[in-house]
Amino acid sequence: LKQSGIAADGVFVVSFKQGTKLMFMDTIEVSGGLVNYTKFLNRIAAGKYSVDVLVKDNLGNTQSFTGLFEFDIVSALNVNIVLDKGIYSPGDSVVLNGFVSSNLLNSLKNINLDFDFEGAPRGIKLKTSTDTFTTNYVIPVNIKSGEHNITIIASDENGNYVVKNIQFNVQAIPTTLETKIDSTNYDPSGNVLFVVSLFDQAGEAMSENIKVDILDSKGKNFNSMIVETGKNSSFTLVADAVPGYWKLDVNAFGLNSNAMFNVRESKKLDAKVDGQNLVVENTGNIPYNGLLDVIGNDLVKSQNVKLNVGAKQSIKLDSLFSPGNYSVSAIGKYLGNVVI
């Protein structure tokens, strides 16, 4: 290192890169314009490396050399691993069996193996490459489903070094079943909106087709339907839906979930004129027992009506009104003209 032709002091920075990624660097003091740098390349992952050099004197002058040279590191180690199975369930043990060999067919000694099961470390030491190893990892019960990684780093007494990654797969196990309804009270003929949700061990939503049983307030099966979990579903109550608390009952994958909702009482009549008769029908969901006002022109006649749900009763208009032409109304609506 020189300043205007005179030996100078400063620093010498050597950067080792793989592509654009800085892997490691060294800083060396320059004294009297001379630098002597030696790097023992041990415990370094195999691959292609490039070297950048930055020189800086004690006055702040700099000179850089990008890609000054390149070299390849070839690992002499090979980690041979076999998993005990292809796919795992939460709570299973992942068992690894294997051995470390030399790509150069050399005998290896004092081999260190470091395993990283996504943050859970394990360590094994082998005296020679003729030894085999076994290690295991208990999968957390709340682990996410899908592919997971195991990183293995192996090195020997000569500085040979290799990093290997292997994967194992965890299946999704249905763990939680939920049923939610958009309301707790409905009128007969109302539309009931609901959603059934299924979650795996990690709380992730799962998509499955599931049967839902709809039970009325007497425990009778009103209907059964297949729904997709996580999707909005609905059904329509009938006009004479039994009042009281109904239940959506869901059983799947050994799990159970239910949701209750109330069907309100509905006291309701319908009526129509048939010849000289007034036909009254109980269209509510509870028995009807009371007086019905029948209007003919300006005359109001009350008639006792007693009907079970869905039943009809015929009332003779000539028993209520004397002969004549009448405009007939009941239950708040005009029903037509009748000649008696």
mmCIF file of C-alpha atoms in Angstrom:
data_model
loop_
_atom_site.group_PDB
_atom_site.id
_atom_site.type_symbol
_atom_site.label_atom_id
_atom_site.label_comp_id
_atom_site.label_asym_id
_atom_site.label_seq_id
_atom_site.Cartn_x
_atom_site.Cartn_y
_atom_site.Cartn_z
ATOM 1 C CA LEU A 1 0.000 0.000 0.000
ATOM 2 C CA LYS A 2 1.511 3.301 -1.094
ATOM 3 C CA GLN A 3 0.675 6.990 -0.867
ATOM 4 C CA SER A 4 2.333 8.959 -3.691
ATOM 5 C CA GLY A 5 4.819 6.149 -4.104
ATOM 6 C CA ILE A 6 5.570 5.917 -0.396
ATOM 7 C CA ALA A 7 4.623 2.878 1.717
ATOM 8 C CA ALA A 8 1.581 3.649 3.852
ATOM 9 C CA ASP A 9 -0.421 2.161 6.683
ATOM 10 C CA GLY A 10 -4.120 1.253 6.536
ATOM 11 C CA VAL A 11 -6.527 -1.662 6.394
ATOM 12 C CA PHE A 12 -7.204 -4.437 3.932
ATOM 13 C CA VAL A 13 -10.824 -5.793 3.870
ATOM 14 C CA VAL A 14 -11.476 -9.148 2.201
ATOM 15 C CA SER A 15 -15.109 -10.135 1.480
ATOM 16 C CA PHE A 16 -16.178 -13.639 0.483
ATOM 17 C CA LYS A 17 -19.471 -13.827 -1.411
ATOM 18 C CA GLN A 18 -21.785 -16.372 -2.940
ATOM 19 C CA GLY A 19 -23.467 -14.455 -5.735
ATOM 20 C CA THR A 20 -24.426 -11.139 -4.136
ATOM 21 C CA LYS A 21 -24.688 -12.565 -0.628
ATOM 22 C CA LEU A 22 -21.870 -11.737 1.773
ATOM 23 C CA MET A 23 -20.851 -14.945 3.543
ATOM 24 C CA PHE A 24 -17.984 -13.665 5.719
ATOM 25 C CA MET A 25 -15.253 -11.051 5.744
ATOM 26 C CA ASP A 26 -11.873 -10.356 7.320
ATOM 27 C CA THR A 27 -10.123 -7.064 8.104
ATOM 28 C CA ILE A 28 -6.306 -7.036 8.125
ATOM 29 C CA GLU A 29 -4.004 -4.256 9.274
ATOM 30 C CA VAL A 30 -1.548 -2.912 6.696
ATOM 31 C CA SER A 31 1.775 -1.816 8.164
ATOM 32 C CA GLY A 32 4.522 -0.239 6.126
ATOM 33 C CA GLY A 33 2.617 -0.852 2.936
ATOM 34 C CA LEU A 34 2.692 -4.612 3.302
ATOM 35 C CA VAL A 35 -0.059 -7.115 4.073
ATOM 36 C CA ASN A 36 0.190 -10.828 4.586
ATOM 37 C CA TYR A 37 -3.160 -12.669 4.565
ATOM 38 C CA THR A 38 -3.822 -16.372 4.833
ATOM 39 C CA LYS A 39 -7.302 -17.929 5.226
ATOM 40 C CA PHE A 40 -7.790 -21.518 6.291
ATOM 41 C CA LEU A 41 -11.072 -22.509 4.624
ATOM 42 C CA ASN A 42 -12.586 -24.881 7.140
ATOM 43 C CA ARG A 43 -16.207 -25.249 8.251
ATOM 44 C CA ILE A 44 -17.311 -23.433 5.134
ATOM 45 C CA ALA A 45 -20.271 -24.618 3.086
ATOM 46 C CA ALA A 46 -19.554 -25.975 -0.369
ATOM 47 C CA GLY A 47 -20.222 -23.752 -3.368
ATOM 48 C CA LYS A 48 -18.788 -21.113 -5.690
ATOM 49 C CA TYR A 49 -17.268 -18.061 -4.013
ATOM 50 C CA SER A 50 -15.978 -14.720 -5.254
ATOM 51 C CA VAL A 51 -13.579 -12.409 -3.417
ATOM 52 C CA ASP A 52 -13.834 -8.612 -3.182
ATOM 53 C CA VAL A 53 -11.010 -6.527 -1.717
ATOM 54 C CA LEU A 54 -11.208 -3.008 -0.295
ATOM 55 C CA VAL A 55 -7.998 -1.136 0.592
ATOM 56 C CA LYS A 56 -8.087 1.995 2.733
ATOM 57 C CA ASP A 57 -5.080 4.041 3.903
ATOM 58 C CA ASN A 58 -4.812 6.068 7.073
ATOM 59 C CA LEU A 59 -5.745 9.265 5.211
ATOM 60 C CA GLY A 60 -9.096 7.829 4.104
ATOM 61 C CA ASN A 61 -8.174 7.047 0.508
ATOM 62 C CA THR A 62 -9.826 3.856 -0.784
ATOM 63 C CA GLN A 63 -9.459 1.459 -3.653
ATOM 64 C CA SER A 64 -11.775 -1.493 -4.297
ATOM 65 C CA PHE A 65 -11.379 -4.639 -6.379
ATOM 66 C CA THR A 66 -14.654 -6.436 -7.126
ATOM 67 C CA GLY A 67 -14.534 -10.101 -8.106
ATOM 68 C CA LEU A 68 -10.765 -10.146 -7.741
ATOM 69 C CA PHE A 69 -10.885 -13.919 -8.104
ATOM 70 C CA GLU A 70 -13.231 -16.871 -7.753
ATOM 71 C CA PHE A 71 -12.901 -20.364 -6.342
ATOM 72 C CA ASP A 72 -15.021 -23.436 -5.634
ATOM 73 C CA ILE A 73 -15.229 -25.268 -2.332
ATOM 74 C CA VAL A 74 -16.078 -28.913 -2.743
ATOM 75 C CA SER A 75 -17.178 -30.730 0.380
ATOM 76 C CA ALA A 76 -15.568 -34.054 1.115
ATOM 77 C CA LEU A 77 -18.521 -34.985 3.331
ATOM 78 C CA ASN A 78 -21.829 -36.528 2.447
ATOM 79 C CA VAL A 79 -24.613 -36.970 4.996
ATOM 80 C CA ASN A 80 -26.761 -40.000 4.172
ATOM 81 C CA ILE A 81 -30.140 -39.847 5.929
ATOM 82 C CA VAL A 82 -33.311 -41.908 5.888
ATOM 83 C CA LEU A 83 -36.584 -40.791 7.538
ATOM 84 C CA ASP A 84 -38.660 -43.490 9.215
ATOM 85 C CA LYS A 85 -41.771 -42.540 7.179
ATOM 86 C CA GLY A 86 -43.051 -40.133 4.571
ATOM 87 C CA ILE A 87 -45.796 -38.223 6.368
ATOM 88 C CA TYR A 88 -46.389 -37.540 10.042
ATOM 89 C CA SER A 89 -49.187 -36.591 12.391
ATOM 90 C CA PRO A 90 -48.872 -33.942 15.127
ATOM 91 C CA GLY A 91 -47.273 -35.507 18.206
ATOM 92 C CA ASP A 92 -45.405 -38.170 16.186
ATOM 93 C CA SER A 93 -41.665 -38.689 16.493
ATOM 94 C CA VAL A 94 -39.514 -38.011 13.437
ATOM 95 C CA VAL A 95 -36.724 -40.593 13.501
ATOM 96 C CA LEU A 96 -33.581 -40.027 11.409
ATOM 97 C CA ASN A 97 -31.086 -42.783 10.716
ATOM 98 C CA GLY A 98 -27.910 -42.414 8.723
ATOM 99 C CA PHE A 99 -24.154 -42.141 8.385
ATOM 100 C CA VAL A 100 -21.516 -39.704 7.138
ATOM 101 C CA SER A 101 -19.266 -40.689 4.247
ATOM 102 C CA SER A 102 -16.431 -39.115 2.273
ATOM 103 C CA ASN A 103 -16.931 -38.144 -1.342
ATOM 104 C CA LEU A 104 -13.229 -38.855 -1.755
ATOM 105 C CA LEU A 105 -13.580 -42.326 -0.214
ATOM 106 C CA ASN A 106 -11.357 -41.255 2.690
ATOM 107 C CA SER A 107 -11.758 -42.344 6.282
ATOM 108 C CA LEU A 108 -13.263 -39.577 8.405
ATOM 109 C CA LYS A 109 -12.621 -38.977 12.097
ATOM 110 C CA ASN A 110 -14.193 -36.959 14.907
ATOM 111 C CA ILE A 111 -17.352 -36.043 13.048
ATOM 112 C CA ASN A 112 -19.726 -33.490 14.569
ATOM 113 C CA LEU A 113 -23.383 -33.498 13.543
ATOM 114 C CA ASP A 114 -25.688 -30.599 14.441
ATOM 115 C CA PHE A 115 -29.398 -30.976 13.723
ATOM 116 C CA ASP A 116 -31.849 -28.076 13.685
ATOM 117 C CA PHE A 117 -35.499 -29.167 13.752
ATOM 118 C CA GLU A 118 -36.892 -25.667 13.103
ATOM 119 C CA GLY A 119 -35.353 -24.270 16.277
ATOM 120 C CA ALA A 120 -35.045 -27.497 18.259
ATOM 121 C CA PRO A 121 -31.314 -28.472 18.255
ATOM 122 C CA ARG A 122 -29.771 -31.912 18.513
ATOM 123 C CA GLY A 123 -26.086 -32.862 18.513
ATOM 124 C CA ILE A 124 -24.270 -36.127 17.787
ATOM 125 C CA LYS A 125 -20.556 -37.006 17.671
ATOM 126 C CA LEU A 126 -19.175 -39.918 15.618
ATOM 127 C CA LYS A 127 -15.661 -41.269 16.078
ATOM 128 C CA THR A 128 -15.305 -42.394 12.488
ATOM 129 C CA SER A 129 -17.225 -42.587 9.248
ATOM 130 C CA THR A 130 -17.948 -46.249 9.929
ATOM 131 C CA ASP A 131 -20.308 -45.252 12.752
ATOM 132 C CA THR A 132 -24.033 -44.739 12.189
ATOM 133 C CA PHE A 133 -26.346 -42.340 13.969
ATOM 134 C CA THR A 134 -29.964 -42.141 15.082
ATOM 135 C CA THR A 135 -31.776 -39.097 16.380
ATOM 136 C CA ASN A 136 -35.391 -38.143 16.824
ATOM 137 C CA TYR A 137 -37.656 -35.150 17.211
ATOM 138 C CA VAL A 138 -41.134 -35.093 18.753
ATOM 139 C CA ILE A 139 -43.432 -33.010 16.562
ATOM 140 C CA PRO A 140 -45.433 -30.378 18.530
ATOM 141 C CA VAL A 141 -49.127 -31.177 18.725
ATOM 142 C CA ASN A 142 -49.987 -27.686 17.401
ATOM 143 C CA ILE A 143 -47.567 -27.690 14.466
ATOM 144 C CA LYS A 144 -48.737 -26.304 11.137
ATOM 145 C CA SER A 145 -49.525 -28.845 8.473
ATOM 146 C CA GLY A 146 -47.423 -29.094 5.330
ATOM 147 C CA GLU A 147 -43.695 -29.244 4.668
ATOM 148 C CA HIS A 148 -41.138 -28.673 7.418
ATOM 149 C CA ASN A 149 -37.364 -28.423 7.266
ATOM 150 C CA ILE A 150 -34.497 -30.126 9.091
ATOM 151 C CA THR A 151 -31.007 -28.608 8.713
ATOM 152 C CA ILE A 152 -27.997 -30.865 9.290
ATOM 153 C CA ILE A 153 -24.463 -29.501 9.578
ATOM 154 C CA ALA A 154 -21.607 -32.019 9.532
ATOM 155 C CA SER A 155 -17.884 -31.342 10.028
ATOM 156 C CA ASP A 156 -14.789 -33.404 10.778
ATOM 157 C CA GLU A 157 -11.387 -32.816 12.368
ATOM 158 C CA ASN A 158 -9.875 -31.743 9.029
ATOM 159 C CA GLY A 159 -12.290 -28.873 8.587
ATOM 160 C CA ASN A 160 -14.489 -30.569 6.021
ATOM 161 C CA TYR A 161 -17.950 -29.112 6.265
ATOM 162 C CA VAL A 162 -21.354 -29.668 4.685
ATOM 163 C CA VAL A 163 -24.881 -28.343 5.186
ATOM 164 C CA LYS A 164 -27.820 -30.510 4.187
ATOM 165 C CA ASN A 165 -31.552 -29.816 4.328
ATOM 166 C CA ILE A 166 -34.243 -32.447 4.297
ATOM 167 C CA GLN A 167 -37.995 -32.093 4.594
ATOM 168 C CA PHE A 168 -40.790 -33.923 6.328
ATOM 169 C CA ASN A 169 -44.525 -33.444 5.892
ATOM 170 C CA VAL A 170 -47.193 -33.102 8.584
ATOM 171 C CA GLN A 171 -50.822 -33.828 7.825
ATOM 172 C CA ALA A 172 -53.679 -31.608 8.939
ATOM 173 C CA ILE A 173 -55.753 -33.169 11.715
ATOM 174 C CA PRO A 174 -59.260 -31.801 12.354
ATOM 175 C CA THR A 175 -59.176 -30.535 15.929
ATOM 176 C CA THR A 176 -61.887 -27.910 16.410
ATOM 177 C CA LEU A 177 -65.439 -27.722 15.059
ATOM 178 C CA GLU A 178 -67.533 -24.555 15.412
ATOM 179 C CA THR A 179 -71.086 -23.671 14.386
ATOM 180 C CA LYS A 180 -72.301 -20.071 14.360
ATOM 181 C CA ILE A 181 -75.760 -18.690 13.499
ATOM 182 C CA ASP A 182 -76.400 -15.092 12.458
ATOM 183 C CA SER A 183 -79.301 -14.665 14.914
ATOM 184 C CA THR A 184 -80.815 -16.327 17.974
ATOM 185 C CA ASN A 185 -84.485 -15.691 17.106
ATOM 186 C CA TYR A 186 -86.458 -16.372 13.930
ATOM 187 C CA ASP A 187 -90.056 -16.184 12.784
ATOM 188 C CA PRO A 188 -91.663 -19.114 10.955
ATOM 189 C CA SER A 189 -90.776 -19.013 7.225
ATOM 190 C CA GLY A 190 -87.568 -17.169 8.183
ATOM 191 C CA ASN A 191 -84.229 -17.812 6.482
ATOM 192 C CA VAL A 192 -81.600 -19.174 8.902
ATOM 193 C CA LEU A 193 -78.014 -18.244 8.005
ATOM 194 C CA PHE A 194 -75.122 -20.172 9.557
ATOM 195 C CA VAL A 195 -71.525 -21.234 9.018
ATOM 196 C CA VAL A 196 -69.713 -24.379 10.155
ATOM 197 C CA SER A 197 -65.954 -23.947 10.640
ATOM 198 C CA LEU A 198 -63.342 -26.681 10.947
ATOM 199 C CA PHE A 199 -59.800 -26.041 12.175
ATOM 200 C CA ASP A 200 -56.694 -28.196 12.309
ATOM 201 C CA GLN A 201 -54.141 -28.588 15.105
ATOM 202 C CA ALA A 202 -52.553 -25.210 14.332
ATOM 203 C CA GLY A 203 -55.850 -23.351 14.184
ATOM 204 C CA GLU A 204 -55.771 -23.211 10.391
ATOM 205 C CA ALA A 205 -59.116 -23.406 8.601
ATOM 206 C CA MET A 206 -59.884 -26.646 6.758
ATOM 207 C CA SER A 207 -62.289 -27.154 3.877
ATOM 208 C CA GLU A 208 -64.437 -30.271 4.150
ATOM 209 C CA ASN A 209 -68.005 -31.306 3.346
ATOM 210 C CA ILE A 210 -69.898 -31.961 6.570
ATOM 211 C CA LYS A 211 -73.415 -33.125 7.402
ATOM 212 C CA VAL A 212 -75.616 -30.838 9.512
ATOM 213 C CA ASP A 213 -78.741 -32.148 11.260
ATOM 214 C CA ILE A 214 -81.502 -29.599 11.939
ATOM 215 C CA LEU A 215 -83.578 -30.612 14.984
ATOM 216 C CA ASP A 216 -86.795 -28.869 15.986
ATOM 217 C CA SER A 217 -87.771 -27.999 19.553
ATOM 218 C CA LYS A 218 -89.186 -31.503 20.060
ATOM 219 C CA GLY A 219 -85.938 -33.159 18.950
ATOM 220 C CA LYS A 220 -87.410 -34.260 15.638
ATOM 221 C CA ASN A 221 -85.151 -34.115 12.583
ATOM 222 C CA PHE A 222 -86.520 -31.296 10.447
ATOM 223 C CA ASN A 223 -83.864 -31.708 7.761
ATOM 224 C CA SER A 224 -80.277 -32.752 7.100
ATOM 225 C CA MET A 225 -77.915 -31.039 4.693
ATOM 226 C CA ILE A 226 -74.319 -31.237 3.502
ATOM 227 C CA VAL A 227 -72.372 -27.981 3.830
ATOM 228 C CA GLU A 228 -68.828 -26.893 3.048
ATOM 229 C CA THR A 229 -66.919 -25.706 6.086
ATOM 230 C CA GLY A 230 -65.979 -22.062 6.142
ATOM 231 C CA LYS A 231 -68.781 -21.150 3.721
ATOM 232 C CA ASN A 232 -72.072 -19.407 4.499
ATOM 233 C CA SER A 233 -75.028 -21.800 4.427
ATOM 234 C CA SER A 234 -78.754 -21.347 4.935
ATOM 235 C CA PHE A 235 -82.157 -23.012 5.079
ATOM 236 C CA THR A 236 -85.733 -21.740 5.259
ATOM 237 C CA LEU A 237 -88.111 -22.552 8.070
ATOM 238 C CA VAL A 238 -91.625 -23.702 7.176
ATOM 239 C CA ALA A 239 -94.637 -21.566 8.071
ATOM 240 C CA ASP A 240 -95.733 -23.997 10.780
ATOM 241 C CA ALA A 241 -92.267 -24.495 12.254
ATOM 242 C CA VAL A 242 -92.660 -25.776 15.817
ATOM 243 C CA PRO A 243 -92.001 -22.899 18.255
ATOM 244 C CA GLY A 244 -89.213 -23.168 20.805
ATOM 245 C CA TYR A 245 -85.483 -23.817 20.711
ATOM 246 C CA TRP A 246 -84.128 -25.614 17.654
ATOM 247 C CA LYS A 247 -80.637 -27.002 17.272
ATOM 248 C CA LEU A 248 -78.065 -27.372 14.528
ATOM 249 C CA ASP A 249 -76.180 -30.560 15.390
ATOM 250 C CA VAL A 250 -72.856 -31.229 13.654
ATOM 251 C CA ASN A 251 -70.773 -34.390 14.094
ATOM 252 C CA ALA A 252 -67.631 -35.005 12.033
ATOM 253 C CA PHE A 253 -64.117 -36.412 12.486
ATOM 254 C CA GLY A 254 -64.959 -37.420 16.049
ATOM 255 C CA LEU A 255 -65.875 -33.814 16.895
ATOM 256 C CA ASN A 256 -69.236 -32.327 17.841
ATOM 257 C CA SER A 257 -70.598 -28.816 17.616
ATOM 258 C CA ASN A 258 -74.080 -27.394 17.931
ATOM 259 C CA ALA A 259 -75.864 -24.072 17.952
ATOM 260 C CA MET A 260 -79.302 -23.187 19.312
ATOM 261 C CA PHE A 261 -81.866 -20.737 17.981
ATOM 262 C CA ASN A 262 -85.424 -19.865 18.947
ATOM 263 C CA VAL A 263 -88.460 -20.043 16.659
ATOM 264 C CA ARG A 264 -91.019 -17.502 17.812
ATOM 265 C CA GLU A 265 -94.713 -18.297 18.240
ATOM 266 C CA SER A 266 -96.894 -17.138 15.362
ATOM 267 C CA LYS A 267 -100.663 -16.752 15.829
ATOM 268 C CA LYS A 268 -101.937 -16.323 12.308
ATOM 269 C CA LEU A 269 -105.087 -16.980 10.246
ATOM 270 C CA ASP A 270 -105.837 -16.892 6.547
ATOM 271 C CA ALA A 271 -109.311 -16.691 5.011
ATOM 272 C CA LYS A 272 -111.078 -16.847 1.642
ATOM 273 C CA VAL A 273 -114.654 -16.830 0.353
ATOM 274 C CA ASP A 274 -115.928 -20.046 -1.228
ATOM 275 C CA GLY A 275 -119.488 -19.520 -2.500
ATOM 276 C CA GLN A 276 -121.509 -18.498 0.546
ATOM 277 C CA ASN A 277 -118.891 -19.909 2.936
ATOM 278 C CA LEU A 278 -115.923 -18.260 4.603
ATOM 279 C CA VAL A 279 -113.048 -20.741 4.846
ATOM 280 C CA VAL A 280 -110.594 -19.964 7.660
ATOM 281 C CA GLU A 281 -107.194 -21.674 7.956
ATOM 282 C CA ASN A 282 -104.694 -21.640 10.822
ATOM 283 C CA THR A 283 -101.418 -20.687 9.051
ATOM 284 C CA GLY A 284 -99.535 -20.013 12.285
ATOM 285 C CA ASN A 285 -97.453 -22.449 14.324
ATOM 286 C CA ILE A 286 -99.625 -22.644 17.451
ATOM 287 C CA PRO A 287 -103.305 -23.657 17.935
ATOM 288 C CA TYR A 288 -105.777 -20.806 17.439
ATOM 289 C CA ASN A 289 -108.702 -20.325 19.838
ATOM 290 C CA GLY A 290 -110.536 -17.008 19.732
ATOM 291 C CA LEU A 291 -113.100 -14.770 18.110
ATOM 292 C CA LEU A 292 -112.905 -13.795 14.453
ATOM 293 C CA ASP A 293 -114.640 -10.615 13.268
ATOM 294 C CA VAL A 294 -116.399 -11.059 9.922
ATOM 295 C CA ILE A 295 -117.456 -7.808 8.258
ATOM 296 C CA GLY A 296 -120.339 -7.679 5.749
ATOM 297 C CA ASN A 297 -120.825 -4.113 4.488
ATOM 298 C CA ASP A 298 -121.208 -2.192 7.784
ATOM 299 C CA LEU A 299 -122.183 -5.178 9.878
ATOM 300 C CA VAL A 300 -119.625 -6.903 12.142
ATOM 301 C CA LYS A 301 -120.265 -10.443 13.292
ATOM 302 C CA SER A 302 -117.987 -12.367 15.650
ATOM 303 C CA GLN A 303 -117.459 -16.066 15.186
ATOM 304 C CA ASN A 304 -115.582 -18.382 17.537
ATOM 305 C CA VAL A 305 -112.693 -20.121 15.779
ATOM 306 C CA LYS A 306 -110.808 -23.076 17.247
ATOM 307 C CA LEU A 307 -108.175 -24.585 14.954
ATOM 308 C CA ASN A 308 -105.083 -26.722 15.339
ATOM 309 C CA VAL A 309 -102.017 -25.827 13.280
ATOM 310 C CA GLY A 310 -102.827 -26.235 9.580
ATOM 311 C CA ALA A 311 -106.526 -26.968 10.184
ATOM 312 C CA LYS A 312 -109.420 -25.282 8.357
ATOM 313 C CA GLN A 313 -112.927 -24.243 9.404
ATOM 314 C CA SER A 314 -115.851 -23.339 7.155
ATOM 315 C CA ILE A 315 -118.248 -20.619 8.349
ATOM 316 C CA LYS A 316 -121.660 -20.271 6.640
ATOM 317 C CA LEU A 317 -122.152 -16.600 5.843
ATOM 318 C CA ASP A 318 -125.953 -17.018 5.661
ATOM 319 C CA SER A 319 -125.822 -17.912 9.368
ATOM 320 C CA LEU A 320 -124.245 -14.539 10.081
ATOM 321 C CA PHE A 321 -126.056 -12.214 7.694
ATOM 322 C CA SER A 322 -129.615 -11.896 6.353
ATOM 323 C CA PRO A 323 -130.238 -12.152 2.600
ATOM 324 C CA GLY A 324 -128.598 -9.449 0.518
ATOM 325 C CA ASN A 325 -125.460 -8.343 -1.314
ATOM 326 C CA TYR A 326 -122.408 -8.036 0.958
ATOM 327 C CA SER A 327 -118.833 -6.864 0.631
ATOM 328 C CA VAL A 328 -117.058 -9.335 2.915
ATOM 329 C CA SER A 329 -113.809 -8.695 4.848
ATOM 330 C CA ALA A 330 -111.974 -10.581 7.598
ATOM 331 C CA ILE A 331 -108.491 -10.706 9.179
ATOM 332 C CA GLY A 332 -107.888 -7.209 7.869
ATOM 333 C CA LYS A 333 -108.418 -7.853 4.162
ATOM 334 C CA TYR A 334 -111.207 -7.650 1.582
ATOM 335 C CA LEU A 335 -112.360 -11.132 0.504
ATOM 336 C CA GLY A 336 -114.980 -10.364 -2.176
ATOM 337 C CA ASN A 337 -118.676 -9.718 -2.817
ATOM 338 C CA VAL A 338 -121.197 -12.371 -1.744
ATOM 339 C CA VAL A 339 -124.913 -12.600 -2.523
ATOM 340 C CA ILE A 340 -126.860 -14.269 0.249
#
